[in-house]
Coordinates of C-alpha atoms in Angstrom, one line a residue:
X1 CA 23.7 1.3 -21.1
X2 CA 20.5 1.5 -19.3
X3 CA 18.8 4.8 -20.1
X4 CA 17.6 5.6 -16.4
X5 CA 21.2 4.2 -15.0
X6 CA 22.5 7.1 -17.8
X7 CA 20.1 9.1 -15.9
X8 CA 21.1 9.1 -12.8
X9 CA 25.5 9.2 -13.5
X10 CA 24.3 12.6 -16.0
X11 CA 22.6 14.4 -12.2
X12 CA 25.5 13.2 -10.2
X13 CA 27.7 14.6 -12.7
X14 CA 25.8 17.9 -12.9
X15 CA 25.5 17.7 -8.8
X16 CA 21.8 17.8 -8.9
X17 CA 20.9 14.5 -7.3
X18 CA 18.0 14.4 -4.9
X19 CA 20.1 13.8 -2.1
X20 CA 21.9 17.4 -2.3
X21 CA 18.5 18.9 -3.5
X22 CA 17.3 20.6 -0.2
X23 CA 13.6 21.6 -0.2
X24 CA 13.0 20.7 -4.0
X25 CA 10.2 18.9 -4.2
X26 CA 10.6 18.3 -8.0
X27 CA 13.8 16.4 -7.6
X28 CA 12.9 12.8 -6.9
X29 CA 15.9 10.4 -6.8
X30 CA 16.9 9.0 -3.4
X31 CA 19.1 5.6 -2.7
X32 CA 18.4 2.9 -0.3
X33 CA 20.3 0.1 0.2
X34 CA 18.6 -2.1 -2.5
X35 CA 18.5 0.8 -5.0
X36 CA 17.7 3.9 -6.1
X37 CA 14.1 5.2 -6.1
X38 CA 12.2 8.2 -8.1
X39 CA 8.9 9.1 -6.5
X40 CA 6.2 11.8 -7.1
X41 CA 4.5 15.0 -5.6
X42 CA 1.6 14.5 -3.8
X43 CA 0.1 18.1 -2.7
X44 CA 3.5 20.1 -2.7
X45 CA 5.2 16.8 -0.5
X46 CA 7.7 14.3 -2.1
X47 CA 5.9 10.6 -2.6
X48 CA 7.6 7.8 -2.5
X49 CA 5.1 5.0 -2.6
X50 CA 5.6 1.2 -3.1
X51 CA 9.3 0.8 -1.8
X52 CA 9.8 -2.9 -1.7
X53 CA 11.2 -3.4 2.3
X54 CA 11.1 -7.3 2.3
X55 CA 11.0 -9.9 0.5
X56 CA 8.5 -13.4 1.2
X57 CA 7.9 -16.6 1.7
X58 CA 5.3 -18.1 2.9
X59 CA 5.1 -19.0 6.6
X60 CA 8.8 -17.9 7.1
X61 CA 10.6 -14.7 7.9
X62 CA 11.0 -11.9 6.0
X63 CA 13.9 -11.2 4.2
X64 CA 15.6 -7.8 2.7
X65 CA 14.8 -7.2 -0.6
X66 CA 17.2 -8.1 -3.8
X67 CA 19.1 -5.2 -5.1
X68 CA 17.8 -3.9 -8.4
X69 CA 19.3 -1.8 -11.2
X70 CA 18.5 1.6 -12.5
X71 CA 16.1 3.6 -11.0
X72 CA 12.8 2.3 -9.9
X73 CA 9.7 4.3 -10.1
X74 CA 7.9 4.4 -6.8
X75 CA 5.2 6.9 -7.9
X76 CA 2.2 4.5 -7.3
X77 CA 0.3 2.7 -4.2
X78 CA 1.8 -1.0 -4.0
X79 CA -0.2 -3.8 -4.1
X80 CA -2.0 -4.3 -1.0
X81 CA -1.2 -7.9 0.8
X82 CA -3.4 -11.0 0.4
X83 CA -7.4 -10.4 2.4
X84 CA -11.1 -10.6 1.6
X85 CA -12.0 -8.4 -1.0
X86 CA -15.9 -9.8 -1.0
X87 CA -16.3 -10.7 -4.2
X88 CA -14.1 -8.1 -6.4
X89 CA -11.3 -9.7 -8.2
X90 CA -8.0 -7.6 -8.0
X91 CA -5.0 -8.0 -10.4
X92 CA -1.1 -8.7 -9.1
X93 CA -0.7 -5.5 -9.3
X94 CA -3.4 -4.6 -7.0
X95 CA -3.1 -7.4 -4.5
X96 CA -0.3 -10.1 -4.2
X97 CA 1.5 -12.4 -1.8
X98 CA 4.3 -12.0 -3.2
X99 CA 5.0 -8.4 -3.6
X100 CA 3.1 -7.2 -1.2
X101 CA 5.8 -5.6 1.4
X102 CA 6.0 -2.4 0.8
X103 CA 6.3 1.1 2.2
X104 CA 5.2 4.3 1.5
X105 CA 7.6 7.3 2.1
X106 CA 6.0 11.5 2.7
X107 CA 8.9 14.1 2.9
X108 CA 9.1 18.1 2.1
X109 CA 13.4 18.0 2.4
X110 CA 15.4 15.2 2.0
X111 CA 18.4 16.8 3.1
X112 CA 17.0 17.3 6.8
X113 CA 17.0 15.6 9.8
X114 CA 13.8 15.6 10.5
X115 CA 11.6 12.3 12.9
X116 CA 9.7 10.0 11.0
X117 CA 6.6 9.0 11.6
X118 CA 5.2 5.2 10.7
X119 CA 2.1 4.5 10.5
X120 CA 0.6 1.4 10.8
X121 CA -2.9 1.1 9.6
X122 CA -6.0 -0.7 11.0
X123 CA -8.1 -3.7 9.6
X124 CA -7.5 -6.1 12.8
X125 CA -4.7 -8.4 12.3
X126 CA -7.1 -9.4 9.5
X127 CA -7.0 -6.6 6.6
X128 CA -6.4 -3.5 5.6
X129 CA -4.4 -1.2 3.3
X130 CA -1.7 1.6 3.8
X131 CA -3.5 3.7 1.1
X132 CA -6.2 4.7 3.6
X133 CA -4.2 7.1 5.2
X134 CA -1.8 9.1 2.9
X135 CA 0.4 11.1 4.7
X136 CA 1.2 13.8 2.9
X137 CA -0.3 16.6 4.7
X138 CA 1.2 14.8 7.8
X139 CA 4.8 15.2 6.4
X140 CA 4.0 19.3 6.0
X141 CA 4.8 19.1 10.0
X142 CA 7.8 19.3 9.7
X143 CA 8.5 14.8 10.2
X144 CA 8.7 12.3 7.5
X145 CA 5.9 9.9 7.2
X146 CA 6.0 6.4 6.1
X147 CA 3.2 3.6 6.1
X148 CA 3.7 0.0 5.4
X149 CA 1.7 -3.0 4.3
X150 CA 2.8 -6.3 6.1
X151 CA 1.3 -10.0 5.9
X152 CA -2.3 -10.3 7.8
X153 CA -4.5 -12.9 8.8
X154 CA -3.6 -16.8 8.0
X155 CA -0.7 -15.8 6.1
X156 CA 0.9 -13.8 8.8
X157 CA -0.3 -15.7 12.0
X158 CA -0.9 -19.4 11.1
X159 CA 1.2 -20.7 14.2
X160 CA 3.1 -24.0 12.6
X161 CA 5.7 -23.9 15.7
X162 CA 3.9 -26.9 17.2
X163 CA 4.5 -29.5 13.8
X164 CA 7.9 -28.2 12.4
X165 CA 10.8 -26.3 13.7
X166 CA 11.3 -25.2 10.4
X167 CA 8.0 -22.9 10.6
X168 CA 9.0 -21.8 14.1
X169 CA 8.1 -18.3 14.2
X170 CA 5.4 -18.7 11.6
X171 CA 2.6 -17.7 14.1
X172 CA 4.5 -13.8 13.6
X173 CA 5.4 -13.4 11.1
X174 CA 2.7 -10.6 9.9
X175 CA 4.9 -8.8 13.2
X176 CA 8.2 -9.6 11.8
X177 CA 7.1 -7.9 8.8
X178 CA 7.0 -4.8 10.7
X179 CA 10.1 -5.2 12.5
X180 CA 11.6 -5.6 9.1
X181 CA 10.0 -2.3 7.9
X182 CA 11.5 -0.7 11.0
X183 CA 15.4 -2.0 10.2
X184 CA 14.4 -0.5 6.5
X185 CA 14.1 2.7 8.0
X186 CA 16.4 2.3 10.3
X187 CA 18.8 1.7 7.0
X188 CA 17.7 4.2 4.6
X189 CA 15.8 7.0 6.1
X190 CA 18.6 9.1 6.7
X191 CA 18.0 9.6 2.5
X192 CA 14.8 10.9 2.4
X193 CA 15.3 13.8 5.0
X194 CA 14.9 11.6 8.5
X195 CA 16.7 11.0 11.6
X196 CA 16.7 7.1 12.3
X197 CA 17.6 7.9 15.8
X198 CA 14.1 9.5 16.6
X199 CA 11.0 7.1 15.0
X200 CA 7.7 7.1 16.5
X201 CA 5.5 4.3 15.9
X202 CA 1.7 5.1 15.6
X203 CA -1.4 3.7 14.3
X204 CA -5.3 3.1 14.9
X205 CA -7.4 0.2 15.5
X206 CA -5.8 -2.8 14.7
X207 CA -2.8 -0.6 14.0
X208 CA -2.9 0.6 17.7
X209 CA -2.4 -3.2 18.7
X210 CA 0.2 -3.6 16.7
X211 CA 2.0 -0.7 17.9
X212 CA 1.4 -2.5 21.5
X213 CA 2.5 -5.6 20.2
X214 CA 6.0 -3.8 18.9
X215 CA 6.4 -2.8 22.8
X216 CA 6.3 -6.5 23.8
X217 CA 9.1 -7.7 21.0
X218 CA 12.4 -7.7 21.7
X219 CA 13.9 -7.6 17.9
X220 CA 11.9 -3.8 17.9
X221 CA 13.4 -2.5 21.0
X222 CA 15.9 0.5 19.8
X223 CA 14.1 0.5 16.4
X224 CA 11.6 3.1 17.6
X225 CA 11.5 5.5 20.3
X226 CA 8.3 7.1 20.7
X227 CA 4.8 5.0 20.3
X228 CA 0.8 6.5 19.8
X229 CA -1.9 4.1 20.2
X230 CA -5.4 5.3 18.9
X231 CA -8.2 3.1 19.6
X232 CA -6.3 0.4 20.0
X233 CA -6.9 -1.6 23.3
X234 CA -9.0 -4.2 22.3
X235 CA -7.5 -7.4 24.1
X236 CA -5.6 -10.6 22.0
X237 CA -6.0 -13.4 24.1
X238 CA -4.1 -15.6 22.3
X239 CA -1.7 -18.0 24.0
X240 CA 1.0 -19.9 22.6
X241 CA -1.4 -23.5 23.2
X242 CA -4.1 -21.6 21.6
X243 CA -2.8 -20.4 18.4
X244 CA -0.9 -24.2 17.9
X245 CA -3.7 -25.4 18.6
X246 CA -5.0 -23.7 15.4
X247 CA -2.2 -24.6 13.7
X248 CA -2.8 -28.1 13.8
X249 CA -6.5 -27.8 13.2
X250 CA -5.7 -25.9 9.7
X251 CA -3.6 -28.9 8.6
X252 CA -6.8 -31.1 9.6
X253 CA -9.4 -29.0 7.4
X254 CA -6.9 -29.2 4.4
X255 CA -5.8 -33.1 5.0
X256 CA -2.2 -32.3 4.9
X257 CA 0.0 -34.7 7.6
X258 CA 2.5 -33.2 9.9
X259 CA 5.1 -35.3 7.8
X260 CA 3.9 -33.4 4.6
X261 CA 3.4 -29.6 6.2
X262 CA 5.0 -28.4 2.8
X263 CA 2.2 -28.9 1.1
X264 CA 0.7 -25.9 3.0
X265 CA 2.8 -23.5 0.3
X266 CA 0.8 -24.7 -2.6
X267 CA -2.8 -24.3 -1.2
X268 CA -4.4 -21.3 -2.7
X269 CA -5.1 -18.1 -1.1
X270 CA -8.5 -18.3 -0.6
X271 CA -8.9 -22.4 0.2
X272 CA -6.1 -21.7 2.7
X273 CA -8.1 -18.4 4.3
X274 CA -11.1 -20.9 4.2
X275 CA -9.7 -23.6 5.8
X276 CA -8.7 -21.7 8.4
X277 CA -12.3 -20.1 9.2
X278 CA -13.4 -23.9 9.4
X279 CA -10.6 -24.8 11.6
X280 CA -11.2 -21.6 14.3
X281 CA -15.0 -22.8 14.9
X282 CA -13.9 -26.6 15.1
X283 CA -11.2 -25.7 17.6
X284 CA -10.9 -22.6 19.4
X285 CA -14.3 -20.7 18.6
X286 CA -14.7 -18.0 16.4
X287 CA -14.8 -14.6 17.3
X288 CA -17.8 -12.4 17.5
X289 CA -17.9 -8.7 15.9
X290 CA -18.1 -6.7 19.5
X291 CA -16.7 -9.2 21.5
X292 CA -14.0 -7.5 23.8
X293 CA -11.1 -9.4 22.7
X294 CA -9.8 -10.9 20.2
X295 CA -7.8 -14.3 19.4
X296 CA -7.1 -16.5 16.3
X297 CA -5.0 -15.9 13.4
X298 CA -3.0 -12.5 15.7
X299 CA 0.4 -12.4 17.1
X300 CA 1.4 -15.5 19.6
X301 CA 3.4 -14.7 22.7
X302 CA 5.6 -17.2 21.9
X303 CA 8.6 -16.0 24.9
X304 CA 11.0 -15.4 21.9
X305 CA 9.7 -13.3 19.0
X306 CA 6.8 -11.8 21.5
X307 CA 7.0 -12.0 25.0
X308 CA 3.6 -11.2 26.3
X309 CA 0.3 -9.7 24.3
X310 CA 0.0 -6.0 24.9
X311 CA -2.6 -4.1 27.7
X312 CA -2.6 -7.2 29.7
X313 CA -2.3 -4.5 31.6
X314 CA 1.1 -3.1 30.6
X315 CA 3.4 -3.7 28.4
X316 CA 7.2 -5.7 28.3
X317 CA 9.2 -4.2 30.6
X318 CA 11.8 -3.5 27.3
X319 CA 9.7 -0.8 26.4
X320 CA 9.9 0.9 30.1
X321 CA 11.7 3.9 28.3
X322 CA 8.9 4.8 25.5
X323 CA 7.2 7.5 25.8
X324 CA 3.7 7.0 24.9
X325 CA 0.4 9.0 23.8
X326 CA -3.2 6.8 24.1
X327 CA -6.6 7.9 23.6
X328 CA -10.0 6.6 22.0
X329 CA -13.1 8.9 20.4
X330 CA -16.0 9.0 22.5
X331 CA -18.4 6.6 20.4
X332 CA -15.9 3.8 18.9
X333 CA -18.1 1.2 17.6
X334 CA -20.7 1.3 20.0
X335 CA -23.9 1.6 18.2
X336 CA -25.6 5.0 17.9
X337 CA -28.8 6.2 18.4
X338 CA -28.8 9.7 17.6
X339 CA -31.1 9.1 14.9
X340 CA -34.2 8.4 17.2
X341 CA -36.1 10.2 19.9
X342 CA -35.3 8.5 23.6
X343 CA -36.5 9.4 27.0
X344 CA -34.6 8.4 29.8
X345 CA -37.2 5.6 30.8
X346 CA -36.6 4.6 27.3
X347 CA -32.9 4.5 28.1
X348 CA -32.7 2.9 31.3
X349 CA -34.9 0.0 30.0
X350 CA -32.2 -0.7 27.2
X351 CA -29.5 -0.4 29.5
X352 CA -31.3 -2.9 31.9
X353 CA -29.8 -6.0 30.3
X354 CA -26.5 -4.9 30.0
X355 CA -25.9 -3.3 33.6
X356 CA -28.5 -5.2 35.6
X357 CA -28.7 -4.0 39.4
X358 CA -25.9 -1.0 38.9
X359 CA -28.2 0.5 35.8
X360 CA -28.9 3.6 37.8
X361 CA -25.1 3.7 39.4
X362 CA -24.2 3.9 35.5
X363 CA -26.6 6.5 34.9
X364 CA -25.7 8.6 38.2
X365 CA -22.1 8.1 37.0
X366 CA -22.7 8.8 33.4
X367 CA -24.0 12.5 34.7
X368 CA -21.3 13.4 36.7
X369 CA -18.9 12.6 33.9
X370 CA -20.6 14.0 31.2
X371 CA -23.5 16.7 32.7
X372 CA -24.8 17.8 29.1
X373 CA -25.5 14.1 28.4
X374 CA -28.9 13.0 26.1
X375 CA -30.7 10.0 27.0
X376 CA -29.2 9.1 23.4
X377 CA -25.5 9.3 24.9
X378 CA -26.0 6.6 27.6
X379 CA -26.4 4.0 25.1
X380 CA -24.0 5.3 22.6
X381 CA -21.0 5.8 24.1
X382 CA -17.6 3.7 23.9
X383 CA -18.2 0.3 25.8
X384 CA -14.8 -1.2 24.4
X385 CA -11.8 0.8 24.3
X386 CA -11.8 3.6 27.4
X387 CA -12.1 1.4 30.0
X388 CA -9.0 -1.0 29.4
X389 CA -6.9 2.6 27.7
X390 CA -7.8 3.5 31.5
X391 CA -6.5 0.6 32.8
X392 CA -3.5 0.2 30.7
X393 CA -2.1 3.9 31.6
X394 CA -2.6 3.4 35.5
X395 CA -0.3 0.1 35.4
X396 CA 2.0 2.1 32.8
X397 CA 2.4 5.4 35.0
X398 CA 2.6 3.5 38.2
X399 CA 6.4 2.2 37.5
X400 CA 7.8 4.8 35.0
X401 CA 9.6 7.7 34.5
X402 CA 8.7 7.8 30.4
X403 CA 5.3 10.2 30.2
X404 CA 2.0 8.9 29.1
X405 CA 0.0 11.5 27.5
X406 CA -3.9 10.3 27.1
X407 CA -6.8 12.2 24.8
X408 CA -10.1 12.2 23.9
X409 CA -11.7 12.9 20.5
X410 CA -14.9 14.2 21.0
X411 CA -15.9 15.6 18.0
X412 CA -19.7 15.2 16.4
X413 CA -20.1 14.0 12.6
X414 CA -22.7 16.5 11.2
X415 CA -23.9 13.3 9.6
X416 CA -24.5 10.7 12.2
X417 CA -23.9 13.2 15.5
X418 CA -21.5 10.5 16.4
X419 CA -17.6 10.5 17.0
X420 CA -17.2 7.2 16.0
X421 CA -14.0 4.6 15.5
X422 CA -11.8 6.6 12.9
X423 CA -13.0 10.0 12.8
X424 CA -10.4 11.2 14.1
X425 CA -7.7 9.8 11.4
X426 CA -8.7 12.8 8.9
X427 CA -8.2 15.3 11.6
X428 CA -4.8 14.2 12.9
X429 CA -3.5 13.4 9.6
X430 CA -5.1 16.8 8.5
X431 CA -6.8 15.0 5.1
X432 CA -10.4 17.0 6.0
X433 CA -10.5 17.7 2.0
X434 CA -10.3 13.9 1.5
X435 CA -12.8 13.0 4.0
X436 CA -15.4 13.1 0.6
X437 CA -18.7 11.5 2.0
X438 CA -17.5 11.6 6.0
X439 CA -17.1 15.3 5.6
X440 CA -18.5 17.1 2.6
X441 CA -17.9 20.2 3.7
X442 CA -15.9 20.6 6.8
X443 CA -16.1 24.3 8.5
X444 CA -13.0 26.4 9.8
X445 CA -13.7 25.1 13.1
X446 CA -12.9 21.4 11.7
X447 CA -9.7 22.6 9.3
X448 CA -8.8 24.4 12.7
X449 CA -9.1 21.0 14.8
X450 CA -7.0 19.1 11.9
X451 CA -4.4 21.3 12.3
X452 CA -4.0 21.7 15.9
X453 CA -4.2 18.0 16.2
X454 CA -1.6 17.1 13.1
X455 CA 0.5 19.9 14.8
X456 CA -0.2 17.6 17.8
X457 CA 0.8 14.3 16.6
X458 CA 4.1 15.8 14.8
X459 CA 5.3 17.4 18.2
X460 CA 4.8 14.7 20.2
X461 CA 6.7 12.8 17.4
X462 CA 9.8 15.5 17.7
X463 CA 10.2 15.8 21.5
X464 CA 7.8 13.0 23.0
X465 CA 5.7 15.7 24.4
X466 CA 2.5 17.0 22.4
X467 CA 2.0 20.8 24.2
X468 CA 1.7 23.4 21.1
X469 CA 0.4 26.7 20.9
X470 CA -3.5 26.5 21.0
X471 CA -4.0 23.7 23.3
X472 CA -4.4 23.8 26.5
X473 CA -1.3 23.2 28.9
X474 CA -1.1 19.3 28.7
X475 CA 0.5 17.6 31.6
X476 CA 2.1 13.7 31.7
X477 CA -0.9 11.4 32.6
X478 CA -1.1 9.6 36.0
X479 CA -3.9 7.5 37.8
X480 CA -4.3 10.5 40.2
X481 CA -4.5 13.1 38.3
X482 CA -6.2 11.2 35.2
X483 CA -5.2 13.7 32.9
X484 CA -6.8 13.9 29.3
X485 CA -7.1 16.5 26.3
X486 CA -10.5 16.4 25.1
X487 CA -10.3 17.5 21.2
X488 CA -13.5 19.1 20.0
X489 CA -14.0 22.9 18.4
X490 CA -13.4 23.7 22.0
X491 CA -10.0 21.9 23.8
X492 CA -10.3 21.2 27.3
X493 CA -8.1 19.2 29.9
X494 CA -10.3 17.2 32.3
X495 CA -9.1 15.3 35.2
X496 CA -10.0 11.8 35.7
X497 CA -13.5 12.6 34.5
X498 CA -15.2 9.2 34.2
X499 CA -13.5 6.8 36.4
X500 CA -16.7 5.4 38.3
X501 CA -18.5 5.4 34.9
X502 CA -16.0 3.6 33.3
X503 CA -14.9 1.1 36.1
X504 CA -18.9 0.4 35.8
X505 CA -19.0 -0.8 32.5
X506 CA -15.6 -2.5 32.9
X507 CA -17.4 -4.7 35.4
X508 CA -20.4 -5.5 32.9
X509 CA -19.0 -5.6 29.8
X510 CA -15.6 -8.0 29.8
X511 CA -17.8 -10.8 31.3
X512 CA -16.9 -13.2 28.1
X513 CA -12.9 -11.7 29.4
X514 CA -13.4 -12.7 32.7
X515 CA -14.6 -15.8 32.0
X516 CA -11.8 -16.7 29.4
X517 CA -8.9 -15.6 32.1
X518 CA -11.2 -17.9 34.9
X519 CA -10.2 -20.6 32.2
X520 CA -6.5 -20.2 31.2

């Protein structure tokens, strides 16, 4: 007999299984509907890392996973899925396309009923890794935590529909991947200490979109019930001719017919991600790093799997009932200039090109928003992500009854005096003591900050609303009042604070948008 299958009949025997063990962290041993799992303890929380949620193949729908036997040991990251690693060559078990959907699983109990939390991580639609974020400390609030590596870039948004029916919904399935993750949970959570009836959906960056992009497919709608979307407004453009249009192009660069399409399963990796750089400049353009939008090899809003992209303004009208938190940090990826002496003059003439005959109207705005500003600040704050999160929560709090909650991360690096795209993933997954080189040595102030915004995140995650004790009383967000926590050592609630400012630079700085929506 298999010795861990002997394993597992001994505990049930002995009534010690995981699944009766309430609160013991050292007993590992959950099922799920392909199997049973052992996992490990990561800072006094339960692990579970590299569950297998789907199985692949290429260009089509995910599928669940095969059943296996025994007990499998899911103590160790999973390989990440198929991207540009620039230059460093990464085993199987490191990187695969293959193997590469799986999920990641943080509880303290996993006899409770507790929300679970998934997190989808950043990277674009393009790369990226669950093992960024771990969520351990996350899970210590009293939810359970899971993260999730899904297909990316060519391999989860090549958009076939246009040559084969077969490939029909290749153009999403990176998304489908996630919807798949969220039927897993839906399936198995229950085990590991969750309720599958209360699921929040959250992520950063790239992960913010996609957590857009879930409120805009109708195979998600009832798999989650509460959705956070950090940083994550950046516009996909994409339209159903554009990404076929790609398609088509892809098949050109590699010299595969339509009548031979197949062929596409057998191109390697990195010919095929190749290819399809060569095929984006030769047909639809190639995107820019800081250009306010994005298209390419994203989600499609193909009227079936994805009926519309995301902050265009709203959302589908399927997701009317989701509560919703939104924010951005003050600098994103604007670049900074803390690191030089400026004068205003100095200032003004850099800002010249950008804001032409309103320059001083953005300066004069700039000051009323912000009245401690530095010449530095007028050049290094967010130019990408606050106006459209502005614009995106009027349309959404115009027509519902679900509460929108917005933030603003304020706080300063000691290291570049910047609060820049991602700082504020250590705090509200309270990880400061991972944050190595970001944060050497954070003070109380910052392990204060983590807390009260982990504390945050998890109580918006139980109830859909984020008040906790410390913070200052946090009302639902509306274009009138324009409602926002600013997190910094020192919480604050300011009411529409920056309007004029940012309805400025959403005049100067989408021109390359405006233009594209002129055009389609």
């Amino acid at each position: 007999m298999n010795k861990n299958l002997l394993f597992v009949i001994l505990l049930f025997m002995t009534g010690m299984t995981a699944t009766h063990a309430q609160g013991n962290v050292n007993n590992e041993i959950v099922s799920t509907t392909s199997g049973l799992v052992s996992g490990t303890v990561q800072e006094g929380t339960l692990a579970y890392l590299g569950i297998p949620y789907a199985k692949v193949e290429r260009f089509m729908p995910p599928q669940p996973v095969d059943k296996w036997e025994g007990v499998r040991a899911c103590d160790h990251w999973g390989p990440q899925v198929m991207q540009q690693t620039w230059g460093r060559q990464l085993t199987e078990e490191e990187m695969s396309e293959k193997n590469s959907c799986v999920l990641n699983v943080w509880t303290t109990d996993v006899q409770a009923k507790k929300p679970v939390m998934l997190w989808l991580h950043g990277g674009g639609f393009d790369s990226g890794t669950s093992a960024w974020d771990p969520g351990m400390q996350l899970a210590k609030k009293d939810v359970v935590v899971v993260s999730i590596n899904h297909r990316l870039n060519i391999l989860g948004f090549l958009d076939l529909s246009a040559v084969s029916e077969k490939y029909k919904y290749s153009g999403n399935v990176g998304m489908l991947d996630v919807v798949q993750a969220l039927e897993w949970i839906r399936d198995n959570i229950a085990n590991f200490g969750d309720d599958p009836q209360n699921v929040t959906v959250f992520g950063e960056s790239g992960g913010g979109g996609k957590v857009g992009t879930l409120m805009c497919m109708p195979k998600a709608k009832g798999l989650f019930h509460k959705a956070i979307i950090m940083s994550g407004t950046i516009l996909n453009v994409n339209t159903h001719e554009m990404t076929q249009t790609l398609g088509k192009a892809v098949l050109k660069e590699l010299d595969i017919s339509e009548s031979n399409i197949d062929k596409l399963k057998d191109v390697p990796y990195q010919q095929l991600y190749d290819a399809g750089q060569r095929a984006m400049a030769a047909s639809i353009g190639t995107r820019k790093p800081g250009t306010p939008m994005m298209w390419g090899f994203g989600p499609t809003p193909d009227g079936e799997v994805l009926l519309q992209q995301p902050f265009q303004p709203d959302f589908a009208a399927i997701s009317d009932n989701i509560p919703l938190m939104i924010g951005t940090t003050f600098n994103e990826l604007q670049r900074l200039y803390y690191d030089r002496p400026l004068t205003l003059d100095d200032a003004k003439r850099e800002l010249k090109p950008t804001f032409g005959n309103e320059t001083d109207a953005y300066i004069a705005a700039f000051a009323k928003a912000y009245p401690d500003h530095t010449p530095q600040d007028l050049l290094s704050i967010d130019w990408l992500f606050r106006p459209k999160t502005i614009i995106t929560a009027d349309a959404r709090s115009a027509h519902l009854s679900s509460p929108i909650y917005m933030y603003m991360f304020t706080w300063r690096s000691p290291l570049n005096r910047g609060s820049i795209h991602g700082h504020e993933l250590k705090f509200c997954f309270n990880t400061l003591h991972r944050a190595k080189n970001d944060l050497p040595s954070p003070t109380a102030e910052d392990l204060e900050l983590a807390d009260l915004m982990s504390n945050a995140w998890a109580q918006f995650a139980h109830t859909g609303n984020p008040n906790i004790d410390g913070l200052p009383e946090w009302h639902p967000y509306t274009a009138e009042n324009g409602e926002i926590m600013i997190f910094n050592h020192q919480r604050a609630i300011r009411h529409n604070p920056d309007r004029t400012l940012e309805e400025i630079i959403n005049r100067h700085c989408f021109k390359q948008l405006d233009a594209f929506r002129a055009t389609h």
